[in-house]
Amino acid sequence: MKILISGISGKMGQLVKSDVLLSNTFEFAGGFDVIEDYKGTMKFDAIIDFSHMSQTKKVIDFAVDNNTPLVIATTGLTDDDFEYIQKKSSEIAIFHSHNYAYGIQVLIKALNAILPMTDDFDIEITEKHHRYKADAPSGTAKTIMAEIKQHREEVKFIDAYQTKRQKNEIGVHAVRAGTIVGEHEILLASEDEMITIKHEALSKQIFSQGALRAAKFLENKTSGLYHMKDLV
């Protein structure tokens, strides 16, 4: 399977390239940072996008023009971007996730199993990333929030700096420091006990490998919007 990489010069683009070159399943078909600069002639079977949110719509249009499945791993996307992704998924197969780590999907499944049994527990969410991450809370934290909302429709998510918690308020903590790859923790606490669910990314390699699994998943799919939960 021939992979074209959008955002080839970035850290994640280079990781994907390295994984592709070491793989027996994938073949490197080139890459670009800005779509207007792409001069490649080699055929490709899927595009993996680890570029910048300013490029997302252009990359989607490029994928549509080439009738090629697209894996979107760029962070910081807007509601308008998501609407565009949804619209264009009727024309090509698109895979999108806020987090391509397999373990995050396991965490979400565990959370969904626990929530029905902990209606009276307070909840706090903490996410930690490196000092350069621009968006907060993280896309993964927003996914966790959406999962909780399905079980507790009345909840309100607030910035964690507020001290006292009102009923049905959930504090969301965003930490930006050092070179933290990514850490997400959900704390559930009652009067006398506490449950913690935590996922920590030890390297960015898991995101590259997850994106490649997503690309393989899209093989032979002609349209539709897919997510990591479809892989787990």
mmCIF file with all atom_site columns, C-alpha atoms in Angstrom:
data_model
loop_
_atom_site.group_PDB
_atom_site.id
_atom_site.type_symbol
_atom_site.label_atom_id
_atom_site.label_alt_id
_atom_site.label_comp_id
_atom_site.label_asym_id
_atom_site.label_entity_id
_atom_site.label_seq_id
_atom_site.pdbx_PDB_ins_code
_atom_site.Cartn_x
_atom_site.Cartn_y
_atom_site.Cartn_z
_atom_site.occupancy
_atom_site.B_iso_or_equiv
_atom_site.pdbx_formal_charge
_atom_site.auth_seq_id
_atom_site.auth_comp_id
_atom_site.auth_asym_id
_atom_site.auth_atom_id
_atom_site.pdbx_PDB_model_num
ATOM 1   C CA . MET A 1 1   ? 0.000   0.000  0.000  1.00 0.00 ? 1   MET A CA 1
ATOM 2   C CA . LYS A 1 2   ? 1.592   3.270  -1.167 1.00 0.00 ? 2   LYS A CA 1
ATOM 3   C CA . ILE A 1 3   ? 1.418   6.114  1.371  1.00 0.00 ? 3   ILE A CA 1
ATOM 4   C CA . LEU A 1 4   ? 1.652   9.837  0.600  1.00 0.00 ? 4   LEU A CA 1
ATOM 5   C CA . ILE A 1 5   ? 2.416   11.999 3.650  1.00 0.00 ? 5   ILE A CA 1
ATOM 6   C CA . SER A 1 6   ? 1.070   15.506 4.187  1.00 0.00 ? 6   SER A CA 1
ATOM 7   C CA . GLY A 1 7   ? 3.244   17.387 6.671  1.00 0.00 ? 7   GLY A CA 1
ATOM 8   C CA . ILE A 1 8   ? 6.306   15.401 5.678  1.00 0.00 ? 8   ILE A CA 1
ATOM 9   C CA . SER A 1 9   ? 8.833   17.766 7.317  1.00 0.00 ? 9   SER A CA 1
ATOM 10  C CA . GLY A 1 10  ? 7.199   17.744 10.750 1.00 0.00 ? 10  GLY A CA 1
ATOM 11  C CA . LYS A 1 11  ? 8.077   15.390 13.586 1.00 0.00 ? 11  LYS A CA 1
ATOM 12  C CA . MET A 1 12  ? 5.034   13.204 12.980 1.00 0.00 ? 12  MET A CA 1
ATOM 13  C CA . GLY A 1 13  ? 5.499   13.253 9.220  1.00 0.00 ? 13  GLY A CA 1
ATOM 14  C CA . GLN A 1 14  ? 9.059   12.006 9.671  1.00 0.00 ? 14  GLN A CA 1
ATOM 15  C CA . LEU A 1 15  ? 7.921   9.296  12.091 1.00 0.00 ? 15  LEU A CA 1
ATOM 16  C CA . VAL A 1 16  ? 5.322   8.062  9.616  1.00 0.00 ? 16  VAL A CA 1
ATOM 17  C CA . LYS A 1 17  ? 7.931   8.060  6.848  1.00 0.00 ? 17  LYS A CA 1
ATOM 18  C CA . SER A 1 18  ? 10.325  6.053  9.027  1.00 0.00 ? 18  SER A CA 1
ATOM 19  C CA . ASP A 1 19  ? 7.631   3.515  9.921  1.00 0.00 ? 19  ASP A CA 1
ATOM 20  C CA . VAL A 1 20  ? 6.626   3.169  6.274  1.00 0.00 ? 20  VAL A CA 1
ATOM 21  C CA . LEU A 1 21  ? 10.215  2.590  5.153  1.00 0.00 ? 21  LEU A CA 1
ATOM 22  C CA . LEU A 1 22  ? 10.658  -0.108 7.816  1.00 0.00 ? 22  LEU A CA 1
ATOM 23  C CA . SER A 1 23  ? 7.378   -1.806 6.954  1.00 0.00 ? 23  SER A CA 1
ATOM 24  C CA . ASN A 1 24  ? 6.687   -4.749 4.687  1.00 0.00 ? 24  ASN A CA 1
ATOM 25  C CA . THR A 1 25  ? 3.066   -3.620 4.297  1.00 0.00 ? 25  THR A CA 1
ATOM 26  C CA . PHE A 1 26  ? 3.528   -0.015 3.171  1.00 0.00 ? 26  PHE A CA 1
ATOM 27  C CA . GLU A 1 27  ? 5.540   1.793  0.523  1.00 0.00 ? 27  GLU A CA 1
ATOM 28  C CA . PHE A 1 28  ? 6.649   5.428  0.674  1.00 0.00 ? 28  PHE A CA 1
ATOM 29  C CA . ALA A 1 29  ? 5.084   7.431  -2.151 1.00 0.00 ? 29  ALA A CA 1
ATOM 30  C CA . GLY A 1 30  ? 6.456   10.852 -1.231 1.00 0.00 ? 30  GLY A CA 1
ATOM 31  C CA . GLY A 1 31  ? 5.162   13.786 0.701  1.00 0.00 ? 31  GLY A CA 1
ATOM 32  C CA . PHE A 1 32  ? 4.630   17.525 0.931  1.00 0.00 ? 32  PHE A CA 1
ATOM 33  C CA . ASP A 1 33  ? 4.163   20.292 3.482  1.00 0.00 ? 33  ASP A CA 1
ATOM 34  C CA . VAL A 1 34  ? 2.171   22.710 1.328  1.00 0.00 ? 34  VAL A CA 1
ATOM 35  C CA . ILE A 1 35  ? -0.093  21.118 -1.249 1.00 0.00 ? 35  ILE A CA 1
ATOM 36  C CA . GLU A 1 36  ? 0.779   23.737 -3.878 1.00 0.00 ? 36  GLU A CA 1
ATOM 37  C CA . ASP A 1 37  ? 4.411   22.569 -3.749 1.00 0.00 ? 37  ASP A CA 1
ATOM 38  C CA . TYR A 1 38  ? 3.645   18.909 -4.446 1.00 0.00 ? 38  TYR A CA 1
ATOM 39  C CA . LYS A 1 39  ? 5.286   17.788 -7.706 1.00 0.00 ? 39  LYS A CA 1
ATOM 40  C CA . GLY A 1 40  ? 5.218   14.027 -7.204 1.00 0.00 ? 40  GLY A CA 1
ATOM 41  C CA . THR A 1 41  ? 4.332   11.611 -9.983 1.00 0.00 ? 41  THR A CA 1
ATOM 42  C CA . MET A 1 42  ? 4.268   8.300  -8.090 1.00 0.00 ? 42  MET A CA 1
ATOM 43  C CA . LYS A 1 43  ? 0.853   6.725  -7.603 1.00 0.00 ? 43  LYS A CA 1
ATOM 44  C CA . PHE A 1 44  ? -0.450  6.499  -4.031 1.00 0.00 ? 44  PHE A CA 1
ATOM 45  C CA . ASP A 1 45  ? -3.181  4.480  -2.326 1.00 0.00 ? 45  ASP A CA 1
ATOM 46  C CA . ALA A 1 46  ? -3.780  6.645  0.757  1.00 0.00 ? 46  ALA A CA 1
ATOM 47  C CA . ILE A 1 47  ? -2.815  10.011 2.219  1.00 0.00 ? 47  ILE A CA 1
ATOM 48  C CA . ILE A 1 48  ? -1.874  10.516 5.861  1.00 0.00 ? 48  ILE A CA 1
ATOM 49  C CA . ASP A 1 49  ? -2.188  14.135 7.001  1.00 0.00 ? 49  ASP A CA 1
ATOM 50  C CA . PHE A 1 50  ? -0.076  15.321 9.933  1.00 0.00 ? 50  PHE A CA 1
ATOM 51  C CA . SER A 1 51  ? 0.241   18.897 8.696  1.00 0.00 ? 51  SER A CA 1
ATOM 52  C CA . HIS A 1 52  ? -1.433  22.061 10.031 1.00 0.00 ? 52  HIS A CA 1
ATOM 53  C CA . MET A 1 53  ? -5.100  22.905 10.424 1.00 0.00 ? 53  MET A CA 1
ATOM 54  C CA . SER A 1 54  ? -4.672  25.714 7.875  1.00 0.00 ? 54  SER A CA 1
ATOM 55  C CA . GLN A 1 55  ? -3.973  23.032 5.253  1.00 0.00 ? 55  GLN A CA 1
ATOM 56  C CA . THR A 1 56  ? -6.780  20.613 6.128  1.00 0.00 ? 56  THR A CA 1
ATOM 57  C CA . LYS A 1 57  ? -9.381  21.675 3.562  1.00 0.00 ? 57  LYS A CA 1
ATOM 58  C CA . LYS A 1 58  ? -6.759  21.856 0.813  1.00 0.00 ? 58  LYS A CA 1
ATOM 59  C CA . VAL A 1 59  ? -5.567  18.335 1.641  1.00 0.00 ? 59  VAL A CA 1
ATOM 60  C CA . ILE A 1 60  ? -9.167  17.071 1.616  1.00 0.00 ? 60  ILE A CA 1
ATOM 61  C CA . ASP A 1 61  ? -9.769  18.654 -1.799 1.00 0.00 ? 61  ASP A CA 1
ATOM 62  C CA . PHE A 1 62  ? -6.537  17.099 -3.083 1.00 0.00 ? 62  PHE A CA 1
ATOM 63  C CA . ALA A 1 63  ? -7.652  13.676 -1.845 1.00 0.00 ? 63  ALA A CA 1
ATOM 64  C CA . VAL A 1 64  ? -11.067 14.120 -3.486 1.00 0.00 ? 64  VAL A CA 1
ATOM 65  C CA . ASP A 1 65  ? -9.471  15.195 -6.781 1.00 0.00 ? 65  ASP A CA 1
ATOM 66  C CA . ASN A 1 66  ? -7.326  12.041 -6.699 1.00 0.00 ? 66  ASN A CA 1
ATOM 67  C CA . ASN A 1 67  ? -10.148 9.817  -5.398 1.00 0.00 ? 67  ASN A CA 1
ATOM 68  C CA . THR A 1 68  ? -7.862  8.649  -2.589 1.00 0.00 ? 68  THR A CA 1
ATOM 69  C CA . PRO A 1 69  ? -8.658  7.619  1.010  1.00 0.00 ? 69  PRO A CA 1
ATOM 70  C CA . LEU A 1 70  ? -7.471  10.154 3.574  1.00 0.00 ? 70  LEU A CA 1
ATOM 71  C CA . VAL A 1 71  ? -6.334  9.781  7.189  1.00 0.00 ? 71  VAL A CA 1
ATOM 72  C CA . ILE A 1 72  ? -6.587  13.112 9.040  1.00 0.00 ? 72  ILE A CA 1
ATOM 73  C CA . ALA A 1 73  ? -4.380  13.289 12.134 1.00 0.00 ? 73  ALA A CA 1
ATOM 74  C CA . THR A 1 74  ? -3.961  17.063 12.289 1.00 0.00 ? 74  THR A CA 1
ATOM 75  C CA . THR A 1 75  ? -5.038  18.658 15.582 1.00 0.00 ? 75  THR A CA 1
ATOM 76  C CA . GLY A 1 76  ? -6.761  21.949 16.399 1.00 0.00 ? 76  GLY A CA 1
ATOM 77  C CA . LEU A 1 77  ? -9.477  21.634 13.759 1.00 0.00 ? 77  LEU A CA 1
ATOM 78  C CA . THR A 1 78  ? -12.492 23.953 13.903 1.00 0.00 ? 78  THR A CA 1
ATOM 79  C CA . ASP A 1 79  ? -16.198 23.130 13.748 1.00 0.00 ? 79  ASP A CA 1
ATOM 80  C CA . ASP A 1 80  ? -16.125 24.366 10.154 1.00 0.00 ? 80  ASP A CA 1
ATOM 81  C CA . ASP A 1 81  ? -13.340 21.896 9.367  1.00 0.00 ? 81  ASP A CA 1
ATOM 82  C CA . PHE A 1 82  ? -15.366 19.042 10.864 1.00 0.00 ? 82  PHE A CA 1
ATOM 83  C CA . GLU A 1 83  ? -18.405 20.018 8.790  1.00 0.00 ? 83  GLU A CA 1
ATOM 84  C CA . TYR A 1 84  ? -16.210 19.957 5.678  1.00 0.00 ? 84  TYR A CA 1
ATOM 85  C CA . ILE A 1 85  ? -14.831 16.543 6.622  1.00 0.00 ? 85  ILE A CA 1
ATOM 86  C CA . GLN A 1 86  ? -18.365 15.213 7.077  1.00 0.00 ? 86  GLN A CA 1
ATOM 87  C CA . LYS A 1 87  ? -19.455 16.652 3.736  1.00 0.00 ? 87  LYS A CA 1
ATOM 88  C CA . LYS A 1 88  ? -16.517 15.306 1.738  1.00 0.00 ? 88  LYS A CA 1
ATOM 89  C CA . SER A 1 89  ? -16.721 11.853 3.334  1.00 0.00 ? 89  SER A CA 1
ATOM 90  C CA . SER A 1 90  ? -19.604 11.196 0.945  1.00 0.00 ? 90  SER A CA 1
ATOM 91  C CA . GLU A 1 91  ? -17.070 11.404 -1.901 1.00 0.00 ? 91  GLU A CA 1
ATOM 92  C CA . ILE A 1 92  ? -14.047 9.592  -0.452 1.00 0.00 ? 92  ILE A CA 1
ATOM 93  C CA . ALA A 1 93  ? -13.223 7.465  2.585  1.00 0.00 ? 93  ALA A CA 1
ATOM 94  C CA . ILE A 1 94  ? -11.946 9.653  5.432  1.00 0.00 ? 94  ILE A CA 1
ATOM 95  C CA . PHE A 1 95  ? -10.556 8.510  8.776  1.00 0.00 ? 95  PHE A CA 1
ATOM 96  C CA . HIS A 1 96  ? -10.358 11.069 11.573 1.00 0.00 ? 96  HIS A CA 1
ATOM 97  C CA . SER A 1 97  ? -9.387  10.817 15.211 1.00 0.00 ? 97  SER A CA 1
ATOM 98  C CA . HIS A 1 98  ? -8.213  13.247 17.880 1.00 0.00 ? 98  HIS A CA 1
ATOM 99  C CA . ASN A 1 99  ? -5.835  10.546 19.100 1.00 0.00 ? 99  ASN A CA 1
ATOM 100 C CA . TYR A 1 100 ? -4.467  7.572  17.152 1.00 0.00 ? 100 TYR A CA 1
ATOM 101 C CA . ALA A 1 101 ? -3.214  5.709  20.232 1.00 0.00 ? 101 ALA A CA 1
ATOM 102 C CA . TYR A 1 102 ? -4.870  2.303  20.621 1.00 0.00 ? 102 TYR A CA 1
ATOM 103 C CA . GLY A 1 103 ? -4.800  2.606  24.409 1.00 0.00 ? 103 GLY A CA 1
ATOM 104 C CA . ILE A 1 104 ? -6.974  5.733  24.382 1.00 0.00 ? 104 ILE A CA 1
ATOM 105 C CA . GLN A 1 105 ? -9.771  3.709  22.800 1.00 0.00 ? 105 GLN A CA 1
ATOM 106 C CA . VAL A 1 106 ? -9.352  1.101  25.541 1.00 0.00 ? 106 VAL A CA 1
ATOM 107 C CA . LEU A 1 107 ? -9.600  3.911  28.121 1.00 0.00 ? 107 LEU A CA 1
ATOM 108 C CA . ILE A 1 108 ? -12.832 5.181  26.547 1.00 0.00 ? 108 ILE A CA 1
ATOM 109 C CA . LYS A 1 109 ? -14.337 1.695  26.519 1.00 0.00 ? 109 LYS A CA 1
ATOM 110 C CA . ALA A 1 110 ? -13.406 1.286  30.193 1.00 0.00 ? 110 ALA A CA 1
ATOM 111 C CA . LEU A 1 111 ? -14.927 4.673  30.998 1.00 0.00 ? 111 LEU A CA 1
ATOM 112 C CA . ASN A 1 112 ? -18.188 3.752  29.277 1.00 0.00 ? 112 ASN A CA 1
ATOM 113 C CA . ALA A 1 113 ? -18.336 0.557  31.327 1.00 0.00 ? 113 ALA A CA 1
ATOM 114 C CA . ILE A 1 114 ? -17.733 2.410  34.604 1.00 0.00 ? 114 ILE A CA 1
ATOM 115 C CA . LEU A 1 115 ? -19.995 5.452  34.174 1.00 0.00 ? 115 LEU A CA 1
ATOM 116 C CA . PRO A 1 116 ? -23.362 3.645  34.542 1.00 0.00 ? 116 PRO A CA 1
ATOM 117 C CA . MET A 1 117 ? -22.200 2.317  37.925 1.00 0.00 ? 117 MET A CA 1
ATOM 118 C CA . THR A 1 118 ? -20.902 5.633  39.298 1.00 0.00 ? 118 THR A CA 1
ATOM 119 C CA . ASP A 1 119 ? -23.784 8.080  38.928 1.00 0.00 ? 119 ASP A CA 1
ATOM 120 C CA . ASP A 1 120 ? -23.087 9.673  42.317 1.00 0.00 ? 120 ASP A CA 1
ATOM 121 C CA . PHE A 1 121 ? -19.340 10.074 41.803 1.00 0.00 ? 121 PHE A CA 1
ATOM 122 C CA . ASP A 1 122 ? -17.746 13.458 41.112 1.00 0.00 ? 122 ASP A CA 1
ATOM 123 C CA . ILE A 1 123 ? -15.606 13.571 37.972 1.00 0.00 ? 123 ILE A CA 1
ATOM 124 C CA . GLU A 1 124 ? -12.507 15.585 37.054 1.00 0.00 ? 124 GLU A CA 1
ATOM 125 C CA . ILE A 1 125 ? -10.554 15.396 33.775 1.00 0.00 ? 125 ILE A CA 1
ATOM 126 C CA . THR A 1 126 ? -6.851  16.200 33.490 1.00 0.00 ? 126 THR A CA 1
ATOM 127 C CA . GLU A 1 127 ? -4.872  16.305 30.253 1.00 0.00 ? 127 GLU A CA 1
ATOM 128 C CA . LYS A 1 128 ? -1.151  17.056 29.983 1.00 0.00 ? 128 LYS A CA 1
ATOM 129 C CA . HIS A 1 129 ? 0.913   17.881 26.905 1.00 0.00 ? 129 HIS A CA 1
ATOM 130 C CA . HIS A 1 130 ? 4.180   19.548 25.899 1.00 0.00 ? 130 HIS A CA 1
ATOM 131 C CA . ARG A 1 131 ? 4.552   23.302 26.267 1.00 0.00 ? 131 ARG A CA 1
ATOM 132 C CA . TYR A 1 132 ? 4.125   23.914 22.517 1.00 0.00 ? 132 TYR A CA 1
ATOM 133 C CA . LYS A 1 133 ? 0.650   22.429 22.136 1.00 0.00 ? 133 LYS A CA 1
ATOM 134 C CA . ALA A 1 134 ? -1.586  25.312 21.085 1.00 0.00 ? 134 ALA A CA 1
ATOM 135 C CA . ASP A 1 135 ? -5.118  24.033 21.695 1.00 0.00 ? 135 ASP A CA 1
ATOM 136 C CA . ALA A 1 136 ? -6.692  23.366 25.087 1.00 0.00 ? 136 ALA A CA 1
ATOM 137 C CA . PRO A 1 137 ? -8.405  21.297 26.171 1.00 0.00 ? 137 PRO A CA 1
ATOM 138 C CA . SER A 1 138 ? -7.011  18.644 23.862 1.00 0.00 ? 138 SER A CA 1
ATOM 139 C CA . GLY A 1 139 ? -9.142  16.959 21.235 1.00 0.00 ? 139 GLY A CA 1
ATOM 140 C CA . THR A 1 140 ? -8.906  13.731 23.209 1.00 0.00 ? 140 THR A CA 1
ATOM 141 C CA . ALA A 1 141 ? -10.199 15.485 26.328 1.00 0.00 ? 141 ALA A CA 1
ATOM 142 C CA . LYS A 1 142 ? -13.130 16.751 24.256 1.00 0.00 ? 142 LYS A CA 1
ATOM 143 C CA . THR A 1 143 ? -13.806 13.176 23.128 1.00 0.00 ? 143 THR A CA 1
ATOM 144 C CA . ILE A 1 144 ? -13.812 12.048 26.768 1.00 0.00 ? 144 ILE A CA 1
ATOM 145 C CA . MET A 1 145 ? -16.170 14.905 27.627 1.00 0.00 ? 145 MET A CA 1
ATOM 146 C CA . ALA A 1 146 ? -18.547 13.841 24.849 1.00 0.00 ? 146 ALA A CA 1
ATOM 147 C CA . GLU A 1 147 ? -18.554 10.258 26.137 1.00 0.00 ? 147 GLU A CA 1
ATOM 148 C CA . ILE A 1 148 ? -19.401 11.439 29.657 1.00 0.00 ? 148 ILE A CA 1
ATOM 149 C CA . LYS A 1 149 ? -22.146 13.671 28.265 1.00 0.00 ? 149 LYS A CA 1
ATOM 150 C CA . GLN A 1 150 ? -23.857 10.617 26.773 1.00 0.00 ? 150 GLN A CA 1
ATOM 151 C CA . HIS A 1 151 ? -24.226 9.174  30.268 1.00 0.00 ? 151 HIS A CA 1
ATOM 152 C CA . ARG A 1 152 ? -24.815 12.423 32.165 1.00 0.00 ? 152 ARG A CA 1
ATOM 153 C CA . GLU A 1 153 ? -26.727 14.810 29.929 1.00 0.00 ? 153 GLU A CA 1
ATOM 154 C CA . GLU A 1 154 ? -27.021 17.462 32.644 1.00 0.00 ? 154 GLU A CA 1
ATOM 155 C CA . VAL A 1 155 ? -23.266 17.895 33.252 1.00 0.00 ? 155 VAL A CA 1
ATOM 156 C CA . LYS A 1 156 ? -21.449 21.171 32.685 1.00 0.00 ? 156 LYS A CA 1
ATOM 157 C CA . PHE A 1 157 ? -17.724 21.252 31.944 1.00 0.00 ? 157 PHE A CA 1
ATOM 158 C CA . ILE A 1 158 ? -15.805 24.130 33.541 1.00 0.00 ? 158 ILE A CA 1
ATOM 159 C CA . ASP A 1 159 ? -12.233 25.405 33.684 1.00 0.00 ? 159 ASP A CA 1
ATOM 160 C CA . ALA A 1 160 ? -10.530 23.674 36.570 1.00 0.00 ? 160 ALA A CA 1
ATOM 161 C CA . TYR A 1 161 ? -9.230  26.890 38.168 1.00 0.00 ? 161 TYR A CA 1
ATOM 162 C CA . GLN A 1 162 ? -12.676 27.404 39.691 1.00 0.00 ? 162 GLN A CA 1
ATOM 163 C CA . THR A 1 163 ? -12.435 26.138 43.251 1.00 0.00 ? 163 THR A CA 1
ATOM 164 C CA . LYS A 1 164 ? -15.838 25.039 44.476 1.00 0.00 ? 164 LYS A CA 1
ATOM 165 C CA . ARG A 1 165 ? -17.782 22.547 42.368 1.00 0.00 ? 165 ARG A CA 1
ATOM 166 C CA . GLN A 1 166 ? -21.527 22.839 41.972 1.00 0.00 ? 166 GLN A CA 1
ATOM 167 C CA . LYS A 1 167 ? -23.639 19.750 41.388 1.00 0.00 ? 167 LYS A CA 1
ATOM 168 C CA . ASN A 1 168 ? -23.081 18.288 37.913 1.00 0.00 ? 168 ASN A CA 1
ATOM 169 C CA . GLU A 1 169 ? -19.986 20.412 37.266 1.00 0.00 ? 169 GLU A CA 1
ATOM 170 C CA . ILE A 1 170 ? -16.888 18.657 35.930 1.00 0.00 ? 170 ILE A CA 1
ATOM 171 C CA . GLY A 1 171 ? -13.540 20.415 36.037 1.00 0.00 ? 171 GLY A CA 1
ATOM 172 C CA . VAL A 1 172 ? -11.221 20.114 33.040 1.00 0.00 ? 172 VAL A CA 1
ATOM 173 C CA . HIS A 1 173 ? -7.503  20.651 33.757 1.00 0.00 ? 173 HIS A CA 1
ATOM 174 C CA . ALA A 1 174 ? -5.088  21.436 30.895 1.00 0.00 ? 174 ALA A CA 1
ATOM 175 C CA . VAL A 1 175 ? -1.364  21.240 31.701 1.00 0.00 ? 175 VAL A CA 1
ATOM 176 C CA . ARG A 1 176 ? 1.307   22.434 29.253 1.00 0.00 ? 176 ARG A CA 1
ATOM 177 C CA . ALA A 1 177 ? 4.876   21.699 30.324 1.00 0.00 ? 177 ALA A CA 1
ATOM 178 C CA . GLY A 1 178 ? 8.171   20.300 29.119 1.00 0.00 ? 178 GLY A CA 1
ATOM 179 C CA . THR A 1 179 ? 8.055   17.606 26.465 1.00 0.00 ? 179 THR A CA 1
ATOM 180 C CA . ILE A 1 180 ? 5.064   15.600 27.712 1.00 0.00 ? 180 ILE A CA 1
ATOM 181 C CA . VAL A 1 181 ? 3.858   13.482 24.780 1.00 0.00 ? 181 VAL A CA 1
ATOM 182 C CA . GLY A 1 182 ? 0.327   13.133 26.082 1.00 0.00 ? 182 GLY A CA 1
ATOM 183 C CA . GLU A 1 183 ? -1.445  12.095 29.258 1.00 0.00 ? 183 GLU A CA 1
ATOM 184 C CA . HIS A 1 184 ? -5.167  11.839 29.992 1.00 0.00 ? 184 HIS A CA 1
ATOM 185 C CA . GLU A 1 185 ? -6.683  11.009 33.364 1.00 0.00 ? 185 GLU A CA 1
ATOM 186 C CA . ILE A 1 186 ? -10.279 10.709 34.554 1.00 0.00 ? 186 ILE A CA 1
ATOM 187 C CA . LEU A 1 187 ? -10.845 10.869 38.303 1.00 0.00 ? 187 LEU A CA 1
ATOM 188 C CA . LEU A 1 188 ? -14.130 9.601  39.769 1.00 0.00 ? 188 LEU A CA 1
ATOM 189 C CA . ALA A 1 189 ? -14.580 10.261 43.483 1.00 0.00 ? 189 ALA A CA 1
ATOM 190 C CA . SER A 1 190 ? -17.295 9.601  46.057 1.00 0.00 ? 190 SER A CA 1
ATOM 191 C CA . GLU A 1 191 ? -17.314 10.396 49.776 1.00 0.00 ? 191 GLU A CA 1
ATOM 192 C CA . ASP A 1 192 ? -15.145 7.418  50.696 1.00 0.00 ? 192 ASP A CA 1
ATOM 193 C CA . GLU A 1 193 ? -13.381 6.110  47.596 1.00 0.00 ? 193 GLU A CA 1
ATOM 194 C CA . MET A 1 194 ? -11.777 7.094  44.329 1.00 0.00 ? 194 MET A CA 1
ATOM 195 C CA . ILE A 1 195 ? -11.318 5.536  40.894 1.00 0.00 ? 195 ILE A CA 1
ATOM 196 C CA . THR A 1 196 ? -8.682  6.745  38.428 1.00 0.00 ? 196 THR A CA 1
ATOM 197 C CA . ILE A 1 197 ? -8.463  5.848  34.731 1.00 0.00 ? 197 ILE A CA 1
ATOM 198 C CA . LYS A 1 198 ? -5.282  7.025  33.050 1.00 0.00 ? 198 LYS A CA 1
ATOM 199 C CA . HIS A 1 199 ? -3.512  6.751  29.700 1.00 0.00 ? 199 HIS A CA 1
ATOM 200 C CA . GLU A 1 200 ? 0.016   7.979  29.113 1.00 0.00 ? 200 GLU A CA 1
ATOM 201 C CA . ALA A 1 201 ? 1.714   8.106  25.726 1.00 0.00 ? 201 ALA A CA 1
ATOM 202 C CA . LEU A 1 202 ? 5.364   7.159  26.159 1.00 0.00 ? 202 LEU A CA 1
ATOM 203 C CA . SER A 1 203 ? 6.364   8.079  22.607 1.00 0.00 ? 203 SER A CA 1
ATOM 204 C CA . LYS A 1 204 ? 4.862   9.636  19.490 1.00 0.00 ? 204 LYS A CA 1
ATOM 205 C CA . GLN A 1 205 ? 5.444   6.346  17.689 1.00 0.00 ? 205 GLN A CA 1
ATOM 206 C CA . ILE A 1 206 ? 1.997   5.136  18.778 1.00 0.00 ? 206 ILE A CA 1
ATOM 207 C CA . PHE A 1 207 ? 0.339   7.937  16.814 1.00 0.00 ? 207 PHE A CA 1
ATOM 208 C CA . SER A 1 208 ? 2.267   7.074  13.661 1.00 0.00 ? 208 SER A CA 1
ATOM 209 C CA . GLN A 1 209 ? 1.454   3.378  13.973 1.00 0.00 ? 209 GLN A CA 1
ATOM 210 C CA . GLY A 1 210 ? -2.199  4.171  14.640 1.00 0.00 ? 210 GLY A CA 1
ATOM 211 C CA . ALA A 1 211 ? -2.406  6.380  11.553 1.00 0.00 ? 211 ALA A CA 1
ATOM 212 C CA . LEU A 1 212 ? -0.925  3.600  9.418  1.00 0.00 ? 212 LEU A CA 1
ATOM 213 C CA . ARG A 1 213 ? -3.446  1.104  10.818 1.00 0.00 ? 213 ARG A CA 1
ATOM 214 C CA . ALA A 1 214 ? -6.152  3.600  9.888  1.00 0.00 ? 214 ALA A CA 1
ATOM 215 C CA . ALA A 1 215 ? -4.801  3.867  6.338  1.00 0.00 ? 215 ALA A CA 1
ATOM 216 C CA . LYS A 1 216 ? -4.852  0.087  5.991  1.00 0.00 ? 216 LYS A CA 1
ATOM 217 C CA . PHE A 1 217 ? -8.416  0.057  7.349  1.00 0.00 ? 217 PHE A CA 1
ATOM 218 C CA . LEU A 1 218 ? -9.486  2.421  4.545  1.00 0.00 ? 218 LEU A CA 1
ATOM 219 C CA . GLU A 1 219 ? -8.117  0.137  1.833  1.00 0.00 ? 219 GLU A CA 1
ATOM 220 C CA . ASN A 1 220 ? -10.886 -0.705 -0.671 1.00 0.00 ? 220 ASN A CA 1
ATOM 221 C CA . LYS A 1 221 ? -13.329 1.703  1.005  1.00 0.00 ? 221 LYS A CA 1
ATOM 222 C CA . THR A 1 222 ? -14.763 4.272  -1.393 1.00 0.00 ? 222 THR A CA 1
ATOM 223 C CA . SER A 1 223 ? -16.525 6.668  0.970  1.00 0.00 ? 223 SER A CA 1
ATOM 224 C CA . GLY A 1 224 ? -17.609 7.225  4.572  1.00 0.00 ? 224 GLY A CA 1
ATOM 225 C CA . LEU A 1 225 ? -16.251 8.774  7.755  1.00 0.00 ? 225 LEU A CA 1
ATOM 226 C CA . TYR A 1 226 ? -14.438 6.451  10.151 1.00 0.00 ? 226 TYR A CA 1
ATOM 227 C CA . HIS A 1 227 ? -12.900 6.786  13.619 1.00 0.00 ? 227 HIS A CA 1
ATOM 228 C CA . MET A 1 228 ? -10.568 4.841  15.933 1.00 0.00 ? 228 MET A CA 1
ATOM 229 C CA . LYS A 1 229 ? -13.533 3.163  17.603 1.00 0.00 ? 229 LYS A CA 1
ATOM 230 C CA . ASP A 1 230 ? -14.097 1.404  14.268 1.00 0.00 ? 230 ASP A CA 1
ATOM 231 C CA . LEU A 1 231 ? -10.668 -0.215 14.661 1.00 0.00 ? 231 LEU A CA 1
ATOM 232 C CA . VAL A 1 232 ? -11.021 -1.400 18.268 1.00 0.00 ? 232 VAL A CA 1
#
